[in-house]
Amino acid sequence: MESLTAYIAQHRERFIQELFELLRHPSVSADSAYSQDVLDTADLVAEALRKAGCTAVEVCETEGYPIVYGERRVSDDLPTILVYGHYDVQPPDPLNLWETAPFEPVIRKTELHPEGAIFARGSSDDKGQMYMHVKALEYMVSQNALPCNVKFMIEGEEEVGSSSLSAFVRENREKLANDVILISDTGMIEKDVPSITTGLRGLSYVEVTVTGPNRDLHSGLYGGAVANPINVLAKMIASLHDENNHITIPGFYDKVIELSTGERALMAEAPFDLEAYKKALDIKAVYGEKGYVTNERNSIRPTLDVNGIWGGYTGQGAKTVIASQAHAKISMRLVPDQDWNEITDLFTKHFKNIAPEGVTVEVKPHHGGQAYVTPMDHIGYQAASKAYETTFGTPSIPHRGGGSIPIVPLFEKELGSKTILMGFGLNSDAIHSPNEHFGVGNFLKGIETIPYFYQYYTELFRSS
Ligand code: BES
Ligand code: MN
Ligand code: MN
């Protein structure tokens, strides 16, 4: 594919400007104030798919935000790749921490990206990564070099649990039939270290409320005589980890698959600089479960984290008060073979169990999903590996991701196909944070690597 790098060099400016247009649409799925913007973004994605060469492009209505679908058929004898991505983004707050406005994309040079990085909400998660696939398709179609059939399915509710997509997948098994699913919504180990994500963690997300007295009380008149829901909640949360940072919920680890010594040794070979890691976060020490190193703690081990906690008086000055209620949002990241519904139940039982007399506890489950592992002997994995090696010049490294894409295990259950996670993001992209960015180099490298996946996958498919 001599012409591939030339094509990218020639159209580079246009690719970036088109992505900018997508990034200017604030498609925040969590906040209904943005609902028209989310809908407009779906239309823009549909238009982009059409222009790149998809036929039968549809903006499929759902009970929530639409799913954009498109396909291009070459021949019934050839395999079909289903590309999944999401056009919704996380809320941009806290706004004051952004150096430039979240929905006004700009290119700035950084130490890591001397060639420039695109700063905007969604640049890496996932509009920038999704758009690499659209531009890769454009290239293949323009050169009459699309080697197999392709389907695109881009949703608008990933950041809020993909509930409409779950139903859509169950109801459209025929339409979505495919041989392999291809997603760029994860990251690489380091810039210039080609790596393929071989696993995603599962998730159970719950919200807890501790209720004490029926109204807020004067902390002098009542303090010491009734349970303070905030004190109690803090104590209950603290007790969820022991002195080794193991999670104390009975049964929590029962189904966890431990990796073999060999598998852990392989993981330890991946490049990782602990000093640089600490420096990037301005921390003096890392923290976590005893017996595991950082890269294990954030990928092959389950975790429990408070994501938010509130209650009582948090305004200016001081107010002497015992609040009636305290609240927290808690996420648990899960690993194979933990079942997220089971874990949610175990958490609920335990959390109610440890509540002292004098308070009541309510646990409200939010969304969740199962963990996922891509088998490395799958031809999709091998094709991805060859593709990375072709464009980066070095062999790719498998790595397990710490994040979750709950729809991936559901794809396997409903459509029977494996997912290949070809992520081009970096941990330093600051996804979900202020100043999210995506290296221009990463963006272009993605566009360059994807067509090779198509080529190698089709070759391996035909010879298998
Ligand atoms: N793209 C991320 C997931 C991700 C990022 C996986 C990097 C691996 C590496 C996705 O958009 C996301 O944010 N997922 C959520 C879960 C969802 C149910 C809200 C997550 O992981 O918190
Ligand atoms: Mn994402
Ligand atoms: Mn995300």
GROMACS .gro file of C-alpha atoms and ligand atoms in nm:
model
  488
    1MET     CA    1   0.000   0.000   0.000
    2GLU     CA    2   0.252   0.256  -0.123
    3SER     CA    3  -0.018   0.511  -0.178
    4LEU     CA    4  -0.154   0.490   0.177
    5THR     CA    5   0.105   0.712   0.344
    6ALA     CA    6   0.095   0.947   0.046
    7TYR     CA    7  -0.283   0.967   0.068
    8ILE     CA    8  -0.269   1.045   0.438
    9ALA     CA    9  -0.002   1.310   0.389
   10GLN     CA   10  -0.202   1.467   0.110
   11HIS     CA   11  -0.534   1.476   0.299
   12ARG     CA   12  -0.403   1.527   0.650
   13GLU     CA   13  -0.529   1.884   0.690
   14ARG     CA   14  -0.876   1.794   0.569
   15PHE     CA   15  -0.893   1.489   0.801
   16ILE     CA   16  -0.810   1.713   1.096
   17GLN     CA   17  -1.056   1.984   0.995
   18GLU     CA   18  -1.335   1.728   0.955
   19LEU     CA   19  -1.260   1.585   1.298
   20PHE     CA   20  -1.265   1.940   1.440
   21GLU     CA   21  -1.618   1.983   1.305
   22LEU     CA   22  -1.724   1.666   1.487
   23LEU     CA   23  -1.554   1.783   1.806
   24ARG     CA   24  -1.732   2.120   1.795
   25HIS     CA   25  -2.061   1.936   1.858
   26PRO     CA   26  -2.098   1.899   2.235
   27SER     CA   27  -2.253   1.551   2.231
   28VAL     CA   28  -2.270   1.501   2.607
   29SER     CA   29  -2.503   1.205   2.657
   30ALA     CA   30  -2.525   1.237   3.036
   31ASP     CA   31  -2.676   1.586   3.036
   32SER     CA   32  -3.015   1.647   2.871
   33ALA     CA   33  -2.925   2.012   2.814
   34TYR     CA   34  -2.713   1.886   2.523
   35SER     CA   35  -2.975   1.655   2.369
   36GLN     CA   36  -3.012   1.851   2.042
   37ASP     CA   37  -2.632   1.854   2.004
   38VAL     CA   38  -2.618   1.478   2.050
   39LEU     CA   39  -2.883   1.433   1.779
   40ASP     CA   40  -2.699   1.672   1.545
   41THR     CA   41  -2.379   1.477   1.600
   42ALA     CA   42  -2.551   1.155   1.492
   43ASP     CA   43  -2.649   1.325   1.164
   44LEU     CA   44  -2.296   1.447   1.113
   45VAL     CA   45  -2.157   1.095   1.166
   46ALA     CA   46  -2.411   0.956   0.918
   47GLU     CA   47  -2.301   1.216   0.661
   48ALA     CA   48  -1.935   1.127   0.720
   49LEU     CA   49  -2.008   0.757   0.666
   50ARG     CA   50  -2.193   0.833   0.342
   51LYS     CA   51  -1.908   1.046   0.211
   52ALA     CA   52  -1.652   0.780   0.300
   53GLY     CA   53  -1.836   0.524   0.089
   54CYS     CA   54  -2.091   0.354   0.311
   55THR     CA   55  -2.421   0.262   0.155
   56ALA     CA   56  -2.749   0.207   0.335
   57VAL     CA   57  -2.656   0.466   0.597
   58GLU     CA   58  -2.927   0.502   0.859
   59VAL     CA   59  -2.974   0.703   1.173
   60CYS     CA   60  -3.160   0.436   1.370
   61GLU     CA   61  -3.403   0.575   1.626
   62THR     CA   62  -3.400   0.417   1.971
   63GLU     CA   63  -3.561   0.499   2.303
   64GLY     CA   64  -3.250   0.701   2.374
   65TYR     CA   65  -2.999   0.849   2.132
   66PRO     CA   66  -2.981   0.711   1.779
   67ILE     CA   67  -2.738   0.451   1.651
   68VAL     CA   68  -2.570   0.541   1.324
   69TYR     CA   69  -2.541   0.243   1.093
   70GLY     CA   70  -2.376   0.205   0.754
   71GLU     CA   71  -2.226  -0.073   0.548
   72ARG     CA   72  -2.035  -0.148   0.234
   73ARG     CA   73  -2.064  -0.489   0.075
   74VAL     CA   74  -1.799  -0.627  -0.156
   75SER     CA   75  -1.892  -0.993  -0.189
   76ASP     CA   76  -2.077  -1.264  -0.001
   77ASP     CA   77  -1.766  -1.481  -0.017
   78LEU     CA   78  -1.565  -1.235   0.186
   79PRO     CA   79  -1.562  -1.181   0.562
   80THR     CA   80  -1.746  -0.894   0.728
   81ILE     CA   81  -1.586  -0.660   0.978
   82LEU     CA   82  -1.817  -0.472   1.215
   83VAL     CA   83  -1.668  -0.144   1.334
   84TYR     CA   84  -1.808  -0.007   1.659
   85GLY     CA   85  -1.747   0.332   1.816
   86HIS     CA   86  -1.930   0.604   2.005
   87TYR     CA   87  -2.005   0.965   1.917
   88ASP     CA   88  -2.115   1.070   2.266
   89VAL     CA   89  -1.869   1.221   2.510
   90GLN     CA   90  -1.829   1.275   2.883
   91PRO     CA   91  -1.941   1.602   3.041
   92PRO     CA   92  -1.665   1.863   3.016
   93ASP     CA   93  -1.668   1.978   3.377
   94PRO     CA   94  -1.479   2.112   3.569
   95LEU     CA   95  -1.466   2.379   3.298
   96ASN     CA   96  -1.225   2.611   3.478
   97LEU     CA   97  -0.948   2.352   3.452
   98TRP     CA   98  -0.949   2.349   3.070
   99GLU     CA   99  -0.673   2.556   2.913
  100THR     CA  100  -0.882   2.601   2.600
  101ALA     CA  101  -1.258   2.551   2.561
  102PRO     CA  102  -1.360   2.182   2.551
  103PHE     CA  103  -1.569   2.216   2.234
  104GLU     CA  104  -1.337   2.449   2.044
  105PRO     CA  105  -1.071   2.207   1.923
  106VAL     CA  106  -0.717   2.337   1.881
  107ILE     CA  107  -0.381   2.179   1.808
  108ARG     CA  108  -0.113   2.240   2.066
  109LYS     CA  109   0.236   2.095   2.086
  110THR     CA  110   0.318   1.903   2.401
  111GLU     CA  111   0.636   1.740   2.525
  112LEU     CA  112   0.503   1.400   2.425
  113HIS     CA  113   0.347   1.523   2.101
  114PRO     CA  114   0.592   1.765   1.937
  115GLU     CA  115   0.393   1.722   1.615
  116GLY     CA  116   0.086   1.851   1.800
  117ALA     CA  117  -0.216   1.709   1.980
  118ILE     CA  118  -0.583   1.784   1.928
  119PHE     CA  119  -0.732   1.927   2.247
  120ALA     CA  120  -1.108   1.884   2.286
  121ARG     CA  121  -1.358   1.670   2.476
  122GLY     CA  122  -1.396   1.347   2.278
  123SER     CA  123  -1.074   1.390   2.080
  124SER     CA  124  -0.945   1.056   2.209
  125ASP     CA  125  -1.262   0.908   2.366
  126ASP     CA  126  -1.396   0.834   2.117
  127LYS     CA  127  -1.461   1.071   1.826
  128GLY     CA  128  -1.097   1.091   1.716
  129GLN     CA  129  -1.049   0.718   1.735
  130MET     CA  130  -1.382   0.642   1.569
  131TYR     CA  131  -1.304   0.886   1.289
  132MET     CA  132  -0.978   0.704   1.207
  133HIS     CA  133  -1.200   0.419   1.088
  134VAL     CA  134  -1.410   0.649   0.872
  135LYS     CA  135  -1.099   0.792   0.705
  136ALA     CA  136  -0.941   0.447   0.664
  137LEU     CA  137  -1.259   0.339   0.485
  138GLU     CA  138  -1.247   0.652   0.269
  139TYR     CA  139  -0.896   0.558   0.163
  140MET     CA  140  -0.979   0.196   0.082
  141VAL     CA  141  -1.292   0.287  -0.112
  142SER     CA  142  -1.118   0.566  -0.305
  143GLN     CA  143  -0.846   0.324  -0.417
  144ASN     CA  144  -1.096   0.052  -0.492
  145ALA     CA  145  -0.905  -0.150  -0.234
  146LEU     CA  146  -1.164  -0.249   0.024
  147PRO     CA  147  -1.076  -0.619   0.067
  148CYS     CA  148  -1.389  -0.735   0.252
  149ASN     CA  149  -1.735  -0.629   0.367
  150VAL     CA  150  -1.771  -0.373   0.640
  151LYS     CA  151  -2.047  -0.255   0.871
  152PHE     CA  152  -2.030   0.051   1.093
  153MET     CA  153  -2.230   0.093   1.411
  154ILE     CA  154  -2.165   0.414   1.602
  155GLU     CA  155  -2.370   0.475   1.915
  156GLY     CA  156  -2.449   0.779   2.126
  157GLU     CA  157  -2.495   0.634   2.474
  158GLU     CA  158  -2.166   0.458   2.552
  159GLU     CA  159  -2.076   0.694   2.832
  160VAL     CA  160  -2.410   0.632   3.002
  161GLY     CA  161  -2.430   0.255   2.979
  162SER     CA  162  -2.531   0.169   2.616
  163SER     CA  163  -2.883   0.069   2.714
  164SER     CA  164  -3.042   0.139   2.374
  165LEU     CA  165  -2.761  -0.040   2.197
  166SER     CA  166  -2.815  -0.356   2.403
  167ALA     CA  167  -3.173  -0.375   2.280
  168PHE     CA  168  -3.069  -0.282   1.924
  169VAL     CA  169  -2.814  -0.564   1.911
  170ARG     CA  170  -3.065  -0.820   2.040
  171GLU     CA  171  -3.323  -0.710   1.783
  172ASN     CA  172  -3.089  -0.685   1.484
  173ARG     CA  173  -2.879  -0.999   1.492
  174GLU     CA  174  -2.910  -1.058   1.115
  175LYS     CA  175  -2.832  -0.704   1.017
  176LEU     CA  176  -2.529  -0.695   1.243
  177ALA     CA  177  -2.398  -1.042   1.152
  178ASN     CA  178  -2.020  -1.028   1.119
  179ASP     CA  179  -1.701  -1.230   1.145
  180VAL     CA  180  -1.512  -0.999   1.375
  181ILE     CA  181  -1.572  -0.673   1.559
  182LEU     CA  182  -1.313  -0.396   1.543
  183ILE     CA  183  -1.301  -0.116   1.800
  184SER     CA  184  -1.065   0.173   1.864
  185ASP     CA  185  -1.176   0.299   2.205
  186THR     CA  186  -0.880   0.198   2.423
  187GLY     CA  187  -0.513   0.287   2.440
  188MET     CA  188  -0.158   0.182   2.372
  189ILE     CA  189   0.106   0.121   2.639
  190GLU     CA  190   0.317   0.415   2.525
  191LYS     CA  191   0.354   0.630   2.220
  192ASP     CA  192   0.549   0.432   1.959
  193VAL     CA  193   0.496   0.106   2.150
  194PRO     CA  194   0.235  -0.072   1.938
  195SER     CA  195   0.010  -0.268   2.168
  196ILE     CA  196  -0.322  -0.443   2.147
  197THR     CA  197  -0.569  -0.439   2.432
  198THR     CA  198  -0.652  -0.800   2.513
  199GLY     CA  199  -0.889  -0.737   2.798
  200LEU     CA  200  -1.138  -0.496   2.950
  201ARG     CA  201  -1.259  -0.492   3.306
  202GLY     CA  202  -1.622  -0.535   3.400
  203LEU     CA  203  -1.809  -0.281   3.606
  204SER     CA  204  -2.065  -0.257   3.880
  205TYR     CA  205  -2.171   0.095   3.965
  206VAL     CA  206  -2.386   0.165   4.270
  207GLU     CA  207  -2.514   0.463   4.463
  208VAL     CA  208  -2.557   0.436   4.839
  209THR     CA  209  -2.757   0.646   5.080
  210VAL     CA  210  -2.726   0.634   5.457
  211THR     CA  211  -3.018   0.787   5.644
  212GLY     CA  212  -3.009   0.872   6.012
  213PRO     CA  213  -3.249   1.112   6.187
  214ASN     CA  214  -3.552   1.234   5.995
  215ARG     CA  215  -3.416   1.588   5.967
  216ASP     CA  216  -3.090   1.779   5.989
  217LEU     CA  217  -2.997   1.839   6.353
  218HIS     CA  218  -2.802   2.095   6.553
  219SER     CA  219  -2.464   1.928   6.602
  220GLY     CA  220  -2.438   2.062   6.956
  221LEU     CA  221  -2.784   1.971   7.076
  222TYR     CA  222  -2.778   1.622   6.925
  223GLY     CA  223  -2.409   1.556   6.851
  224GLY     CA  224  -2.285   1.241   7.023
  225ALA     CA  225  -2.632   1.108   7.090
  226VAL     CA  226  -2.745   0.995   6.743
  227ALA     CA  227  -2.567   0.831   6.454
  228ASN     CA  228  -2.421   1.089   6.215
  229PRO     CA  229  -2.488   0.946   5.865
  230ILE     CA  230  -2.174   1.105   5.724
  231ASN     CA  231  -1.950   0.964   6.001
  232VAL     CA  232  -2.116   0.626   5.955
  233LEU     CA  233  -2.083   0.628   5.576
  234ALA     CA  234  -1.715   0.720   5.600
  235LYS     CA  235  -1.654   0.434   5.843
  236MET     CA  236  -1.848   0.186   5.631
  237ILE     CA  237  -1.657   0.286   5.318
  238ALA     CA  238  -1.323   0.267   5.498
  239SER     CA  239  -1.403  -0.086   5.609
  240LEU     CA  240  -1.446  -0.206   5.249
  241HIS     CA  241  -1.065  -0.246   5.220
  242ASP     CA  242  -0.843  -0.423   5.472
  243GLU     CA  243  -0.485  -0.332   5.567
  244ASN     CA  244  -0.355  -0.504   5.253
  245ASN     CA  245  -0.603  -0.317   5.036
  246HIS     CA  246  -0.798  -0.631   4.967
  247ILE     CA  247  -1.171  -0.580   4.932
  248THR     CA  248  -1.359  -0.715   5.235
  249ILE     CA  249  -1.694  -0.800   5.076
  250PRO     CA  250  -1.752  -1.172   5.144
  251GLY     CA  251  -1.737  -1.372   4.822
  252PHE     CA  252  -1.600  -1.079   4.619
  253TYR     CA  253  -1.294  -1.272   4.495
  254ASP     CA  254  -1.459  -1.615   4.465
  255LYS     CA  255  -1.479  -1.613   4.084
  256VAL     CA  256  -1.166  -1.412   4.010
  257ILE     CA  257  -0.940  -1.596   3.767
  258GLU     CA  258  -0.583  -1.567   3.890
  259LEU     CA  259  -0.325  -1.531   3.617
  260SER     CA  260  -0.050  -1.791   3.601
  261THR     CA  261   0.306  -1.700   3.698
  262GLY     CA  262   0.394  -1.725   3.329
  263GLU     CA  263   0.121  -1.484   3.225
  264ARG     CA  264   0.226  -1.238   3.494
  265ALA     CA  265   0.590  -1.265   3.387
  266LEU     CA  266   0.483  -1.181   3.031
  267MET     CA  267   0.292  -0.878   3.156
  268ALA     CA  268   0.598  -0.762   3.348
  269GLU     CA  269   0.797  -0.752   3.024
  270ALA     CA  270   0.588  -0.466   2.888
  271PRO     CA  271   0.773  -0.136   2.918
  272PHE     CA  272   0.670   0.055   3.229
  273ASP     CA  273   0.851   0.337   3.406
  274LEU     CA  274   0.726   0.368   3.764
  275GLU     CA  275   0.917   0.691   3.826
  276ALA     CA  276   0.768   0.855   3.518
  277TYR     CA  277   0.424   0.727   3.621
  278LYS     CA  278   0.453   0.890   3.963
  279LYS     CA  279   0.597   1.207   3.818
  280ALA     CA  280   0.314   1.243   3.567
  281LEU     CA  281   0.062   1.234   3.853
  282ASP     CA  282   0.269   1.428   4.108
  283ILE     CA  283   0.250   1.148   4.363
  284LYS     CA  284   0.531   1.027   4.587
  285ALA     CA  285   0.414   0.667   4.598
  286VAL     CA  286   0.173   0.436   4.426
  287TYR     CA  287  -0.095   0.263   4.630
  288GLY     CA  288  -0.290  -0.057   4.595
  289GLU     CA  289  -0.347  -0.421   4.663
  290LYS     CA  290  -0.060  -0.599   4.833
  291GLY     CA  291   0.105  -0.867   4.624
  292TYR     CA  292   0.049  -0.699   4.288
  293VAL     CA  293   0.240  -0.439   4.088
  294THR     CA  294   0.089  -0.125   3.939
  295ASN     CA  295   0.018  -0.273   3.596
  296GLU     CA  296  -0.159  -0.568   3.756
  297ARG     CA  297  -0.354  -0.355   4.000
  298ASN     CA  298  -0.500  -0.152   3.716
  299SER     CA  299  -0.587  -0.436   3.482
  300ILE     CA  300  -0.609  -0.794   3.608
  301ARG     CA  301  -0.731  -0.716   3.962
  302PRO     CA  302  -1.077  -0.608   4.069
  303THR     CA  303  -1.111  -0.277   4.253
  304LEU     CA  304  -1.358  -0.069   4.450
  305ASP     CA  305  -1.350   0.312   4.436
  306VAL     CA  306  -1.566   0.592   4.566
  307ASN     CA  307  -1.638   0.820   4.271
  308GLY     CA  308  -1.826   1.085   4.461
  309ILE     CA  309  -1.941   1.150   4.816
  310TRP     CA  310  -2.170   1.416   4.951
  311GLY     CA  311  -2.395   1.525   5.232
  312GLY     CA  312  -2.424   1.792   5.497
  313TYR     CA  313  -2.299   2.144   5.468
  314THR     CA  314  -2.039   2.221   5.202
  315GLY     CA  315  -2.106   2.591   5.146
  316GLN     CA  316  -1.902   2.889   5.265
  317GLY     CA  317  -1.800   2.923   5.624
  318ALA     CA  318  -1.920   2.684   5.892
  319LYS     CA  319  -2.263   2.550   5.977
  320THR     CA  320  -2.298   2.329   6.282
  321VAL     CA  321  -2.522   2.052   6.159
  322ILE     CA  322  -2.568   1.676   6.155
  323ALA     CA  323  -2.715   1.590   5.818
  324SER     CA  324  -3.006   1.354   5.790
  325GLN     CA  325  -2.845   1.174   5.493
  326ALA     CA  326  -2.510   1.092   5.339
  327HIS     CA  327  -2.450   0.964   4.986
  328ALA     CA  328  -2.177   0.807   4.776
  329LYS     CA  329  -2.130   0.672   4.426
  330ILE     CA  330  -1.911   0.364   4.413
  331SER     CA  331  -1.763   0.179   4.118
  332MET     CA  332  -1.624  -0.171   4.123
  333ARG     CA  333  -1.402  -0.277   3.834
  334LEU     CA  334  -1.430  -0.649   3.775
  335VAL     CA  335  -1.222  -0.917   3.609
  336PRO     CA  336  -1.306  -1.256   3.455
  337ASP     CA  337  -1.510  -1.451   3.576
  338GLN     CA  338  -1.681  -1.215   3.818
  339ASP     CA  339  -2.045  -1.156   3.724
  340TRP     CA  340  -2.148  -0.794   3.764
  341ASN     CA  341  -2.502  -0.872   3.880
  342GLU     CA  342  -2.371  -1.114   4.139
  343ILE     CA  343  -2.115  -0.859   4.261
  344THR     CA  344  -2.384  -0.593   4.285
  345ASP     CA  345  -2.586  -0.832   4.505
  346LEU     CA  346  -2.285  -0.920   4.720
  347PHE     CA  347  -2.208  -0.552   4.769
  348THR     CA  348  -2.569  -0.469   4.857
  349LYS     CA  349  -2.597  -0.749   5.112
  350HIS     CA  350  -2.265  -0.666   5.273
  351PHE     CA  351  -2.319  -0.291   5.283
  352LYS     CA  352  -2.656  -0.335   5.454
  353ASN     CA  353  -2.502  -0.587   5.687
  354ILE     CA  354  -2.230  -0.358   5.818
  355ALA     CA  355  -2.463  -0.066   5.885
  356PRO     CA  356  -2.483   0.011   6.260
  357GLU     CA  357  -2.814   0.042   6.438
  358GLY     CA  358  -2.957   0.389   6.412
  359VAL     CA  359  -2.923   0.429   6.034
  360THR     CA  360  -3.087   0.275   5.732
  361VAL     CA  361  -2.898   0.199   5.414
  362GLU     CA  362  -3.023   0.206   5.059
  363VAL     CA  363  -2.819   0.073   4.766
  364LYS     CA  364  -2.926   0.171   4.417
  365PRO     CA  365  -2.756  -0.019   4.135
  366HIS     CA  366  -2.667   0.184   3.827
  367HIS     CA  367  -2.528   0.028   3.509
  368GLY     CA  368  -2.267  -0.239   3.478
  369GLY     CA  369  -2.119  -0.500   3.252
  370GLN     CA  370  -1.896  -0.803   3.229
  371ALA     CA  371  -1.521  -0.817   3.177
  372TYR     CA  372  -1.380  -0.930   2.844
  373VAL     CA  373  -1.070  -1.105   2.714
  374THR     CA  374  -0.964  -1.133   2.348
  375PRO     CA  375  -0.804  -1.469   2.272
  376MET     CA  376  -0.458  -1.418   2.121
  377ASP     CA  377  -0.494  -1.720   1.893
  378HIS     CA  378  -0.785  -1.554   1.710
  379ILE     CA  379  -0.708  -1.456   1.349
  380GLY     CA  380  -0.836  -1.108   1.428
  381TYR     CA  381  -0.571  -1.069   1.694
  382GLN     CA  382  -0.306  -1.200   1.457
  383ALA     CA  383  -0.419  -0.963   1.182
  384ALA     CA  384  -0.406  -0.668   1.422
  385SER     CA  385  -0.063  -0.773   1.539
  386LYS     CA  386   0.069  -0.791   1.181
  387ALA     CA  387  -0.090  -0.456   1.099
  388TYR     CA  388   0.082  -0.282   1.392
  389GLU     CA  389   0.412  -0.443   1.306
  390THR     CA  390   0.381  -0.321   0.948
  391THR     CA  391   0.318   0.043   1.034
  392PHE     CA  392   0.525   0.077   1.353
  393GLY     CA  393   0.812  -0.147   1.247
  394THR     CA  394   0.819  -0.331   1.581
  395PRO     CA  395   0.613  -0.623   1.710
  396SER     CA  396   0.305  -0.532   1.909
  397ILE     CA  397   0.263  -0.613   2.276
  398PRO     CA  398  -0.058  -0.749   2.428
  399HIS     CA  399  -0.189  -0.561   2.732
  400ARG     CA  400  -0.498  -0.575   2.947
  401GLY     CA  401  -0.693  -0.252   2.975
  402GLY     CA  402  -0.835  -0.126   3.302
  403GLY     CA  403  -1.140   0.047   3.160
  404SER     CA  404  -1.472  -0.104   3.058
  405ILE     CA  405  -1.674  -0.124   2.739
  406PRO     CA  406  -1.970  -0.328   2.865
  407ILE     CA  407  -2.117  -0.373   2.521
  408VAL     CA  408  -1.820  -0.587   2.409
  409PRO     CA  409  -1.910  -0.900   2.610
  410LEU     CA  410  -2.269  -0.847   2.502
  411PHE     CA  411  -2.159  -0.851   2.136
  412GLU     CA  412  -2.004  -1.190   2.196
  413LYS     CA  413  -2.317  -1.321   2.366
  414GLU     CA  414  -2.565  -1.190   2.109
  415LEU     CA  415  -2.365  -1.192   1.785
  416GLY     CA  416  -2.120  -1.470   1.863
  417SER     CA  417  -1.816  -1.274   1.753
  418LYS     CA  418  -1.491  -1.171   1.915
  419THR     CA  419  -1.379  -0.813   1.942
  420ILE     CA  420  -1.036  -0.682   1.850
  421LEU     CA  421  -0.941  -0.371   2.043
  422MET     CA  422  -0.708  -0.161   1.832
  423GLY     CA  423  -0.674   0.144   2.052
  424PHE     CA  424  -0.447   0.435   1.959
  425GLY     CA  425  -0.503   0.650   2.268
  426LEU     CA  426  -0.260   0.703   2.554
  427ASN     CA  427  -0.316   0.714   2.930
  428SER     CA  428  -0.185   1.070   2.916
  429ASP     CA  429  -0.469   1.171   2.679
  430ALA     CA  430  -0.669   1.270   2.989
  431ILE     CA  431  -0.992   1.108   2.877
  432HIS     CA  432  -1.288   1.201   3.100
  433SER     CA  433  -1.067   1.483   3.239
  434PRO     CA  434  -1.004   1.847   3.157
  435ASN     CA  435  -0.769   1.902   2.860
  436GLU     CA  436  -0.848   1.573   2.689
  437HIS     CA  437  -0.629   1.543   2.381
  438PHE     CA  438  -0.528   1.303   2.107
  439GLY     CA  439  -0.189   1.312   1.938
  440VAL     CA  440  -0.206   1.407   1.571
  441GLY     CA  441   0.054   1.135   1.519
  442ASN     CA  442  -0.167   0.879   1.694
  443PHE     CA  443  -0.465   0.984   1.484
  444LEU     CA  444  -0.275   0.950   1.156
  445LYS     CA  445  -0.106   0.626   1.262
  446GLY     CA  446  -0.447   0.479   1.330
  447ILE     CA  447  -0.569   0.570   0.983
  448GLU     CA  448  -0.257   0.410   0.842
  449THR     CA  449  -0.278   0.088   1.044
  450ILE     CA  450  -0.648   0.006   0.999
  451PRO     CA  451  -0.636  -0.078   0.625
  452TYR     CA  452  -0.364  -0.334   0.696
  453PHE     CA  453  -0.593  -0.498   0.950
  454TYR     CA  454  -0.856  -0.533   0.676
  455GLN     CA  455  -0.602  -0.679   0.436
  456TYR     CA  456  -0.440  -0.926   0.677
  457TYR     CA  457  -0.769  -1.028   0.832
  458THR     CA  458  -0.916  -1.108   0.491
  459GLU     CA  459  -0.605  -1.309   0.396
  460LEU     CA  460  -0.608  -1.507   0.722
  461PHE     CA  461  -0.983  -1.560   0.697
  462ARG     CA  462  -0.956  -1.702   0.344
  463SER     CA  463  -0.670  -1.934   0.431
  464SER     CA  464  -0.830  -2.064   0.750
  465BES     N1  465  -1.327   0.422   2.603
  465BES     C1  466  -1.362   0.406   2.739
  465BES     C2  467  -1.315   0.276   2.800
  465BES     C3  468  -1.166   0.249   2.800
  465BES     C4  469  -1.072   0.351   2.793
  465BES     C5  470  -1.124   0.120   2.810
  465BES     C6  471  -0.937   0.322   2.793
  465BES     C7  472  -0.989   0.090   2.813
  465BES     C8  473  -0.895   0.192   2.804
  465BES     C9  474  -1.515   0.416   2.750
  465BES     O1  475  -1.566   0.525   2.678
  465BES    C10  476  -1.552   0.440   2.895
  465BES     O2  477  -1.525   0.545   2.945
  465BES     N2  478  -1.615   0.341   2.960
  465BES    C11  479  -1.664   0.358   3.093
  465BES    C12  480  -1.774   0.262   3.122
  465BES    C13  481  -1.912   0.307   3.080
  465BES    C14  482  -2.016   0.206   3.124
  465BES    C15  483  -1.946   0.444   3.130
  465BES    C16  484  -1.556   0.334   3.193
  465BES     O3  485  -1.464   0.254   3.170
  465BES     O4  486  -1.563   0.398   3.298
  466MN      MN  487  -1.486   0.536   2.491
  467MN      MN  488  -1.533   0.710   2.802
   0.00000   0.00000   0.00000
